Each structure stands twice: as C-alpha cells, then as structure tokens.
Amino acid sequence: MKTNRAYITLTNTFSAHNYHSLPVVLTKGKGVWVWDVEGNKYLDMLSAYSALNQGHCHPTIIKALKTQAQRLTITSRAFHNDQLALFLKKLCTVTGYAKALPMNSGAEAVETAIKVARKWGYYKKKVKKNCAEIIVCKNNFHGRTTTIVGFSSERQYRDGFGPFMPGYTMIPYNNPAALERTINKNTIGFLVEPIQGEGGVIVPNKGYLKRCYDICKKNRVLFIADEIQTGLGRTGKFFACDYEKVRPDIVIIGKALSGGCYPISAILCDNHIMNVLHPGDHGSTFGGNPLASAIGSAALDVIIREKLAQRAYKLGNWFMNELKKIESPRIKEVRGKGLLIGLELKKKARKYCERLMEYGILAKETHETVVRFAPPLVITKKELQWALPRIKKVISG
Ligand SMILES: *Cc1c(COP(=O)(O)O)cnc(C)c1O
C-alpha cells in the first residue's frame, strides 16, 4: 500500500463516516511539516485544531514520553504516582490557580467543569435542588458528548441525538446585555469561548469578556472559560482571557496541553470551587496517569521555554496583516488573534482547502466558508513567507 487513495479506500471501508477529511494520508511529521505516504511534503496550518502548538513530535516532549513509557504508564487514581503531583504543581504555578483536575479529552474537561460548577451552585450558592442553570452562547463548540451537543446551536450536532440534558440557556455571543438579562437566581455559571474557534474564528468586541466577567461577579455566577483551543499560547497570550485581564473562575484546557502527543485535558480553579469535590464524586481511569503527566509537564515547559505565546503574538499580527493585503473579491473578512486566524470567503471554503493542499498547505474549512490558519506556534517568519504567495494564488487565482 503506497498511495493516498489506497489508504483512503480502506479507511472508508472500515471507519464510521463521521468525518469529511481532506484526501491526504499523513505518515510523518516534524515541527510544522508533515509528509504523506507518497512522499509529498506539506505545511500543517491546522495543528490538529491547536493540539500541536509545540509542533509535530517536539523532541523535548517525545523524550519525556519515551522515558516515562518505559517506567510506568498508568496506576489509576486508586494509587498515587510520582508524576501527577509535579505536573499539577507546574500547571498551577504557570497559570496562577490553586488547583487543577486532569482529564483526557476536551469534552471530558468541559463535563468536569459543568459538574464542579453545578455542585458549587448547590452547596455554596444554595440553589434549589436540580434547578441549577448554566448560560451558554449561540454558535458555541464545547465538544461532542450528549450533554454538550444538547446545548449546541448547530442543528447537525444535535439531530438524532436527543433527548438532551436540561439546565442550559442559550444567549447570543458577543452580547453582555443578553447575559445580564438572562441571569436569574438559579444561574450558577456562564460557559464561554474567548474566541469561537469552530464557530468560524469569531472574535468578540473588545471588552466583551470583561463586561461578562463583571456581570457574573455581581450576580455570583461562575465565569467558565473554554480555552481548549484558544489557550496555551495560541492567540498570542497564555490564555485568550489575558487580553482583557480576566481571570475566569474556571478555565478549561486540553489540546496543546500534551503538545499533540496524548489526550490530556484539565480544569483549573481555586480551592473554594474545587473543594466541593469529595472522593467518589468524579473520576477517570486514565485521567492524571503518569505517562500523561510526564508528557504534560514537558509540553508546558516547551510553551514557556520557547515563548510560544509571544511568538504567536508577533508572527500572528504580521501574518494577519499580510493576509489582509490580499485583494480578492472572494474574501469577506480576515480576523483572529495571534496565530488563530480565519479567512472568511463569500462562498464555500472546501474547494480552496483542496487547492491549498495541491500547493503544499494543509488547512481546513470551518463553518463552511472560513479557512482557518492555525499553524504550530514554532513556525518561523520564513515559513509563513513561504505560505503567503501560495495562499494568495489559491484565493485570488
Ligand atoms: C476541541 C474543542 C473541544 C473538545 O475537545 P475534544 O478533545 O475534541 O473533546 C471543546 N471546546 C473547544 C473550544 C474546542 O476547540
């Protein structure tokens, strides 16, 4: 089996058809570059939806993975292991939170935040039993569990998967007045993405997060930020909320927390919130295992040591300006922050992503009409300069 086509046919035979992948079969990755089974080389401008902020197979992370994999991989939380404490201490020190709770996938961390927020609502805010409400935003993306898709506004995410969990109210994104209006005595949390990534790289107005945070504080509602895609340097700050000096009550992270080497996610919050959990309340067999912890520690080290947030800030601003210079009647808008950039077209973006692939650039459409450019943050200006004329050619050619 040597061709892309052969692997794709085989995949289509044995895989559920829940993805519309670009027709390329990757076999190797290094930094910002990937290779397909036919030997073609591409610039990865998706980074596995921001799981690869540190780039493919970062040597520091791979080394930690190999070393730990040969020593101890999992204990379950029935026993302690010597890697978890160090990982959580590092995570809390870097982020300034008192406690962290490790999970695996992003969706699981969102579920964890919801459980913690609800329990806080009943035991601390004293909301009436089974009446807790969480406010979410239209056009959100928080994952794929039945609870989470139940509060999605995307019809396809919901269709065929009901009945759904009660206790969620949806308001428009980027609208603090709607939040203020909607909060009632049973509201315990406001779950929000600082930038809606899957929703099409939607950047809210300046001051939006701060306004919402202040409204939450005034009403004793937990401000819960889903930074799974925007966090860990992607938008040019460690957290996207840092732009407005907002310190969420609960932060949800995942994706780049492992540098793309393992599924690792977590929630962060202070003691008065995390302490509502007691032994038996919540758990995960793989969550916080020593292999994940060693990888997570290394992945954090790389973000800090290589100043990835600062890189994303500088290179992202430059790259976005260059993209804005492309003159084409097909472009509706270029927007984003740091190296999370959306180029919105007036028509469907899929065809353009397929053309970009022919020019050696892997990007994926999101929300039909948006091409997302989110390369690994280890990318250099030279590599972005390599990509620009190719993007220009595909978009305006
Ligand atoms: C990717 C993502 C998730 C879900 O993460 P999974 O690891 O796919 O479960 C949740 N929220 C946001 C903002 C994401 O980008």
Coordinates of C-alpha atoms and ligand atoms in Angstrom, one line a residue:
M1 CA 0.0 0.0 0.0
K2 CA 1.8 3.1 -1.2
T3 CA -0.9 5.6 -2.4
N4 CA -3.1 8.0 -0.6
R5 CA -6.0 6.6 -2.5
A6 CA -5.5 3.0 -1.2
Y7 CA -5.4 4.1 2.4
I8 CA -8.5 6.3 2.0
T9 CA -10.5 3.5 0.4
L10 CA -9.5 1.2 3.2
T11 CA -10.4 3.8 5.8
N12 CA -13.8 4.4 4.2
T13 CA -14.4 0.6 4.3
F14 CA -13.8 0.1 8.0
S15 CA -14.3 3.6 9.5
A16 CA -17.6 5.3 10.6
H17 CA -18.2 8.1 8.1
N18 CA -18.3 10.8 10.7
Y19 CA -15.5 13.0 9.1
H20 CA -15.0 14.6 5.7
S21 CA -11.2 14.6 5.7
L22 CA -9.0 16.1 3.1
P23 CA -7.8 13.4 0.7
V24 CA -4.3 13.1 2.1
V25 CA -2.8 10.3 4.2
L26 CA 0.0 11.5 6.5
T27 CA 2.7 9.3 7.8
K28 CA 5.4 11.6 9.3
G29 CA 5.6 14.9 11.0
K30 CA 8.4 17.2 12.2
G31 CA 7.8 20.7 13.6
V32 CA 5.4 22.5 11.2
W33 CA 5.9 20.0 8.3
V34 CA 4.1 16.7 7.5
W35 CA 4.6 14.1 4.8
D36 CA 2.1 11.9 3.1
V37 CA 2.5 8.2 2.1
E38 CA 3.5 9.2 -1.4
G39 CA 6.4 11.4 -0.1
N40 CA 4.7 14.8 -0.6
K41 CA 5.6 17.4 2.0
Y42 CA 3.1 19.9 3.5
L43 CA 3.0 22.8 5.8
D44 CA 0.5 22.0 8.6
M45 CA -1.7 25.1 9.1
L46 CA -4.3 23.3 11.2
S47 CA -2.2 21.9 14.0
A48 CA -4.8 19.3 14.9
Y49 CA -7.2 22.1 15.9
S50 CA -4.4 23.6 18.1
A51 CA -3.3 20.4 19.8
L52 CA 0.1 20.9 18.1
N53 CA 1.1 24.4 19.3
Q54 CA 4.6 22.9 20.1
G55 CA 4.8 21.4 16.6
H56 CA 4.8 17.7 15.5
C57 CA 7.0 15.3 17.5
H58 CA 8.7 18.0 19.6
P59 CA 12.0 16.4 20.8
T60 CA 11.5 17.5 24.4
I61 CA 8.0 16.0 24.6
I62 CA 8.9 12.9 22.8
K63 CA 11.9 12.3 25.1
A64 CA 9.6 12.7 28.2
L65 CA 7.1 10.3 26.6
K66 CA 9.7 7.7 25.8
T67 CA 11.4 7.9 29.2
Q68 CA 8.1 7.7 31.1
A69 CA 6.7 5.0 28.8
Q70 CA 9.5 2.7 29.8
R71 CA 9.0 3.2 33.5
L72 CA 5.3 3.5 34.4
T73 CA 2.3 4.3 32.3
I74 CA -0.8 4.1 34.5
T75 CA -1.7 3.4 38.0
S76 CA -5.3 4.6 38.0
R77 CA -6.1 7.1 40.8
A78 CA -6.6 4.2 43.1
F79 CA -2.9 4.7 43.9
H80 CA -0.7 7.8 43.7
N81 CA 2.0 8.2 41.1
D82 CA 5.2 10.3 41.2
Q83 CA 4.5 12.3 38.1
L84 CA 1.0 13.7 38.7
A85 CA 1.9 16.0 41.6
L86 CA 4.8 17.6 39.6
F87 CA 2.6 18.1 36.6
L88 CA -0.2 19.7 38.6
K89 CA 2.2 21.9 40.6
K90 CA 3.7 23.1 37.3
L91 CA 0.3 23.7 35.8
C92 CA -0.9 25.7 38.8
T93 CA 2.3 27.7 39.1
V94 CA 2.2 28.7 35.5
T95 CA -1.5 29.6 35.5
G96 CA -1.8 31.0 39.0
Y97 CA -4.7 28.7 40.0
A98 CA -4.8 26.8 43.3
K99 CA -5.9 23.5 41.9
A100 CA -6.1 21.5 38.7
L101 CA -8.1 18.4 37.9
P102 CA -6.8 16.3 35.0
M103 CA -8.9 14.5 32.4
N104 CA -8.3 13.2 28.9
S105 CA -10.3 14.8 26.1
G106 CA -11.5 18.3 25.9
A107 CA -15.2 17.3 26.1
E108 CA -14.5 15.4 29.4
A109 CA -12.9 18.5 30.9
V110 CA -16.0 20.6 29.8
E111 CA -18.2 17.9 31.5
T112 CA -15.9 18.2 34.6
A113 CA -16.3 22.0 34.7
I114 CA -20.1 21.6 34.5
K115 CA -20.2 19.1 37.3
V116 CA -18.0 21.2 39.6
A117 CA -20.0 24.3 38.8
R118 CA -23.3 22.6 39.5
K119 CA -22.1 21.2 42.8
W120 CA -20.7 24.6 43.7
G121 CA -24.1 26.0 42.8
Y122 CA -26.0 23.6 45.2
Y123 CA -23.5 23.5 48.1
K124 CA -22.1 27.1 48.0
K125 CA -24.7 29.3 46.3
K126 CA -27.5 27.2 47.7
V127 CA -29.5 26.9 44.5
K128 CA -32.6 24.8 44.9
K129 CA -32.0 21.1 44.2
N130 CA -31.9 20.2 40.5
C131 CA -32.6 23.7 39.4
A132 CA -29.1 24.9 38.5
E133 CA -28.8 26.7 35.2
I134 CA -25.8 27.4 33.0
I135 CA -25.8 30.0 30.3
V136 CA -24.1 29.2 27.0
C137 CA -23.6 31.1 23.8
K138 CA -25.1 30.6 20.3
N139 CA -22.6 29.2 17.8
N140 CA -20.6 27.6 20.6
F141 CA -18.4 24.5 20.3
H142 CA -17.6 22.6 23.5
G143 CA -17.3 19.0 22.4
R144 CA -19.5 16.1 21.4
T145 CA -21.0 14.4 24.4
T146 CA -24.8 14.1 24.6
T147 CA -24.9 16.8 27.3
I148 CA -22.7 19.2 25.3
V149 CA -24.4 18.8 21.9
G150 CA -27.6 19.3 23.7
F151 CA -26.7 22.9 24.2
S152 CA -25.2 23.4 20.7
S153 CA -27.0 25.7 18.2
E154 CA -25.7 23.6 15.3
R155 CA -28.5 21.5 14.0
Q156 CA -26.3 18.7 12.7
Y157 CA -24.6 18.3 16.1
R158 CA -27.9 17.7 17.7
D159 CA -30.0 16.0 15.1
G160 CA -30.7 12.4 16.0
F161 CA -29.0 12.5 19.4
G162 CA -31.8 13.7 21.8
P163 CA -33.3 13.7 24.4
F164 CA -31.0 16.3 25.9
M165 CA -30.0 17.4 29.4
P166 CA -32.0 20.3 30.8
G167 CA -30.4 23.2 32.7
Y168 CA -28.9 25.2 29.8
T169 CA -30.0 28.6 28.4
M170 CA -28.6 29.9 25.2
I171 CA -27.9 33.6 24.5
P172 CA -26.3 35.4 21.6
Y173 CA -22.4 35.6 21.6
N174 CA -20.8 38.9 22.0
N175 CA -23.8 40.4 23.8
P176 CA -23.2 41.2 27.5
A177 CA -26.7 42.8 27.8
A178 CA -28.2 39.4 27.0
L179 CA -26.2 37.8 29.7
E180 CA -27.3 40.4 32.3
R181 CA -31.0 39.9 31.2
T182 CA -30.8 36.1 31.3
I183 CA -29.2 35.6 34.7
N184 CA -31.7 34.6 37.4
K185 CA -31.5 33.2 40.9
N186 CA -30.7 29.6 39.6
T187 CA -27.9 30.7 37.3
I188 CA -24.6 29.2 38.5
G189 CA -22.3 29.5 35.5
F190 CA -21.6 31.2 32.2
L191 CA -19.7 29.0 29.8
V192 CA -17.9 30.9 27.0
E193 CA -15.1 30.6 24.5
P194 CA -12.9 33.8 24.4
I195 CA -12.9 33.3 20.6
Q196 CA -15.2 30.9 18.9
G197 CA -12.8 28.7 17.0
E198 CA -15.1 26.0 15.5
G199 CA -17.8 28.6 15.1
G200 CA -15.6 30.3 12.4
V201 CA -12.9 32.2 14.4
I202 CA -15.4 34.7 15.8
V203 CA -13.6 37.4 17.8
P204 CA -15.9 39.3 20.1
N205 CA -15.8 43.0 20.7
K206 CA -13.0 44.4 22.9
G207 CA -14.2 44.5 26.4
Y208 CA -16.8 41.7 26.0
L209 CA -15.1 39.2 28.3
K210 CA -14.5 41.8 30.9
R211 CA -18.1 43.0 30.8
C212 CA -19.4 39.4 31.1
Y213 CA -17.0 38.7 33.9
D214 CA -18.1 41.7 35.9
I215 CA -21.8 40.8 35.3
C216 CA -21.0 37.3 36.6
K217 CA -19.2 38.6 39.7
K218 CA -22.1 41.0 40.5
N219 CA -24.6 38.0 40.4
R220 CA -22.4 35.3 41.9
V221 CA -22.2 33.3 38.7
L222 CA -19.1 31.4 37.8
F223 CA -17.3 32.7 34.7
I224 CA -16.2 29.5 33.0
A225 CA -13.8 29.9 30.0
D226 CA -13.4 27.2 27.5
E227 CA -9.7 27.8 26.5
I228 CA -9.2 24.4 24.9
Q229 CA -8.5 25.9 21.5
T230 CA -7.5 29.5 22.5
G231 CA -5.3 28.7 25.5
L232 CA -1.7 27.8 25.9
G233 CA -0.3 30.5 23.7
R234 CA -2.4 30.1 20.6
T235 CA -3.9 33.6 20.5
G236 CA -0.7 35.5 21.5
K237 CA -1.2 35.4 25.3
F238 CA -1.0 32.3 27.5
F239 CA -4.8 32.5 27.8
A240 CA -7.0 34.5 25.4
C241 CA -8.8 35.9 28.5
D242 CA -5.4 37.6 29.4
Y243 CA -6.1 40.2 26.7
E244 CA -8.8 41.7 29.0
K245 CA -7.1 40.8 32.3
V246 CA -10.0 38.5 33.1
R247 CA -9.2 35.7 35.5
P248 CA -12.0 33.1 35.0
D249 CA -13.4 31.2 38.0
I250 CA -12.9 28.0 36.0
V251 CA -10.6 27.6 33.0
I252 CA -10.9 24.5 30.7
I253 CA -7.8 23.4 28.8
G254 CA -6.9 20.5 26.6
K255 CA -5.4 20.0 23.1
A256 CA -1.9 21.6 23.3
L257 CA -1.6 20.6 27.0
S258 CA 0.1 17.5 25.6
G259 CA 1.7 19.0 22.5
G260 CA -0.4 16.6 20.5
C261 CA 1.3 13.5 22.0
Y262 CA -1.5 12.2 24.1
P263 CA -5.1 13.1 25.1
I264 CA -4.7 15.4 28.1
S265 CA -7.1 18.0 29.4
A266 CA -7.8 19.7 32.7
I267 CA -9.8 22.3 34.6
L268 CA -8.3 24.9 36.7
C269 CA -9.9 26.8 39.6
D270 CA -9.4 28.0 43.2
N271 CA -9.9 26.0 46.4
H272 CA -13.4 27.4 47.2
I273 CA -14.7 25.9 44.0
M274 CA -12.6 22.7 43.6
N275 CA -13.2 21.7 47.2
V276 CA -16.8 20.9 46.5
L277 CA -15.5 17.6 45.1
H278 CA -15.0 14.7 47.5
P279 CA -13.7 11.2 47.0
G280 CA -16.0 9.3 44.6
D281 CA -17.7 12.4 43.2
H282 CA -15.8 12.3 39.9
G283 CA -13.0 10.4 38.2
S284 CA -11.4 8.9 35.2
T285 CA -9.4 5.8 34.8
F286 CA -6.8 7.4 32.6
G287 CA -7.0 11.0 33.9
G288 CA -3.8 12.1 35.6
N289 CA -1.8 8.9 34.7
P290 CA 2.0 9.1 35.0
L291 CA 2.6 9.0 31.3
A292 CA 0.1 11.8 30.6
S293 CA 1.6 13.8 33.5
A294 CA 5.2 13.5 32.2
I295 CA 4.1 14.5 28.7
G296 CA 2.0 17.4 30.1
S297 CA 4.9 18.7 32.1
A298 CA 7.2 18.6 29.1
A299 CA 4.6 20.2 26.9
L300 CA 4.2 23.1 29.4
D301 CA 8.0 23.5 29.6
V302 CA 8.1 23.9 25.8
I303 CA 5.4 26.6 25.7
I304 CA 7.2 28.6 28.4
R305 CA 10.8 28.0 27.3
E306 CA 10.2 28.7 23.6
K307 CA 8.0 31.7 24.5
L308 CA 5.3 30.3 22.2
A309 CA 2.7 32.9 23.2
Q310 CA 5.0 35.8 22.4
R311 CA 5.8 34.1 19.1
A312 CA 2.1 33.7 18.3
Y313 CA 1.6 37.4 19.1
K314 CA 4.3 38.8 16.9
L315 CA 4.1 36.4 14.0
G316 CA 0.3 36.3 14.1
N317 CA -0.1 40.1 13.9
W318 CA 2.3 40.2 11.0
F319 CA 0.7 37.2 9.2
M320 CA -2.8 38.5 9.6
N321 CA -1.8 41.9 8.2
E322 CA -0.3 40.2 5.2
L323 CA -3.4 38.2 4.6
K324 CA -5.5 41.4 4.9
K325 CA -3.4 42.8 2.0
I326 CA -4.6 40.1 -0.4
E327 CA -7.0 41.8 -2.7
S328 CA -9.7 39.4 -3.9
P329 CA -13.5 39.9 -4.3
R330 CA -13.8 36.4 -2.9
I331 CA -12.6 37.4 0.6
K332 CA -15.3 38.7 3.0
E333 CA -13.1 39.2 6.1
V334 CA -9.8 38.2 7.7
R335 CA -9.9 38.1 11.5
G336 CA -8.4 36.4 14.5
K337 CA -5.8 36.8 17.3
G338 CA -2.3 35.6 17.4
L339 CA -2.0 32.5 15.2
L340 CA -5.7 31.7 15.3
I341 CA -6.8 33.3 12.1
G342 CA -9.9 32.9 10.0
L343 CA -10.2 33.9 6.4
E344 CA -13.9 34.2 5.6
L345 CA -14.8 33.7 1.9
K346 CA -18.1 34.7 0.3
K347 CA -18.5 31.1 -0.8
K348 CA -17.8 27.6 0.5
A349 CA -14.2 27.1 1.6
R350 CA -13.7 23.4 1.0
K351 CA -12.6 23.8 -2.6
Y352 CA -10.0 26.3 -1.6
C353 CA -8.6 24.0 1.1
E354 CA -8.3 21.3 -1.5
R355 CA -6.4 23.7 -3.8
L356 CA -4.2 24.8 -0.9
M357 CA -3.3 21.1 -0.4
E358 CA -2.1 20.9 -4.0
Y359 CA 0.2 23.8 -3.2
G360 CA 1.6 22.1 -0.1
I361 CA -0.5 23.7 2.6
L362 CA -2.9 21.8 4.8
A363 CA -5.7 23.9 6.2
K364 CA -9.3 23.0 6.9
E365 CA -12.5 24.9 6.4
T366 CA -14.6 25.6 9.4
H367 CA -18.2 26.7 9.4
E368 CA -18.4 26.2 5.6
T369 CA -17.0 29.5 4.5
V370 CA -14.0 30.1 6.7
V371 CA -10.4 28.9 6.1
R372 CA -8.7 28.6 9.4
F373 CA -4.9 29.3 9.6
A374 CA -3.6 28.0 12.9
P375 CA 0.0 26.6 12.3
P376 CA 2.1 25.2 15.1
L377 CA 3.5 28.2 17.1
V378 CA 7.0 27.1 16.5
I379 CA 6.6 28.3 12.9
T380 CA 9.1 30.8 11.6
K381 CA 8.5 34.0 9.7
K382 CA 10.3 32.4 6.7
E383 CA 7.9 29.5 6.7
L384 CA 5.0 31.9 6.8
Q385 CA 6.6 33.9 4.0
W386 CA 6.7 30.6 2.0
A387 CA 3.0 30.1 2.6
L388 CA 1.8 33.6 1.7
P389 CA 2.2 33.6 -2.1
R390 CA 0.7 30.2 -2.3
I391 CA -2.4 31.3 -0.3
K392 CA -2.6 34.4 -2.4
K393 CA -2.5 32.3 -5.6
V394 CA -5.2 29.9 -4.4
I395 CA -7.6 32.6 -3.0
S396 CA -7.3 35.0 -5.9
G397 CA -6.2 32.7 -8.7
Ligands
LIG1 C1 -11.7 20.9 20.5 C2 -12.6 21.6 21.5 C3 -13.3 21.0 22.4 C4 -13.4 19.5 22.5 O1 -12.2 18.9 22.7 P1 -12.1 17.2 22.4 O2 -10.7 16.9 22.9 O3 -12.3 17.1 20.9 O4 -13.2 16.6 23.2 C5 -14.0 21.8 23.3 N1 -14.0 23.1 23.3 C6 -13.3 23.8 22.3 C7 -13.3 25.3 22.3 C8 -12.6 23.1 21.4 O5 -11.9 23.7 20.4

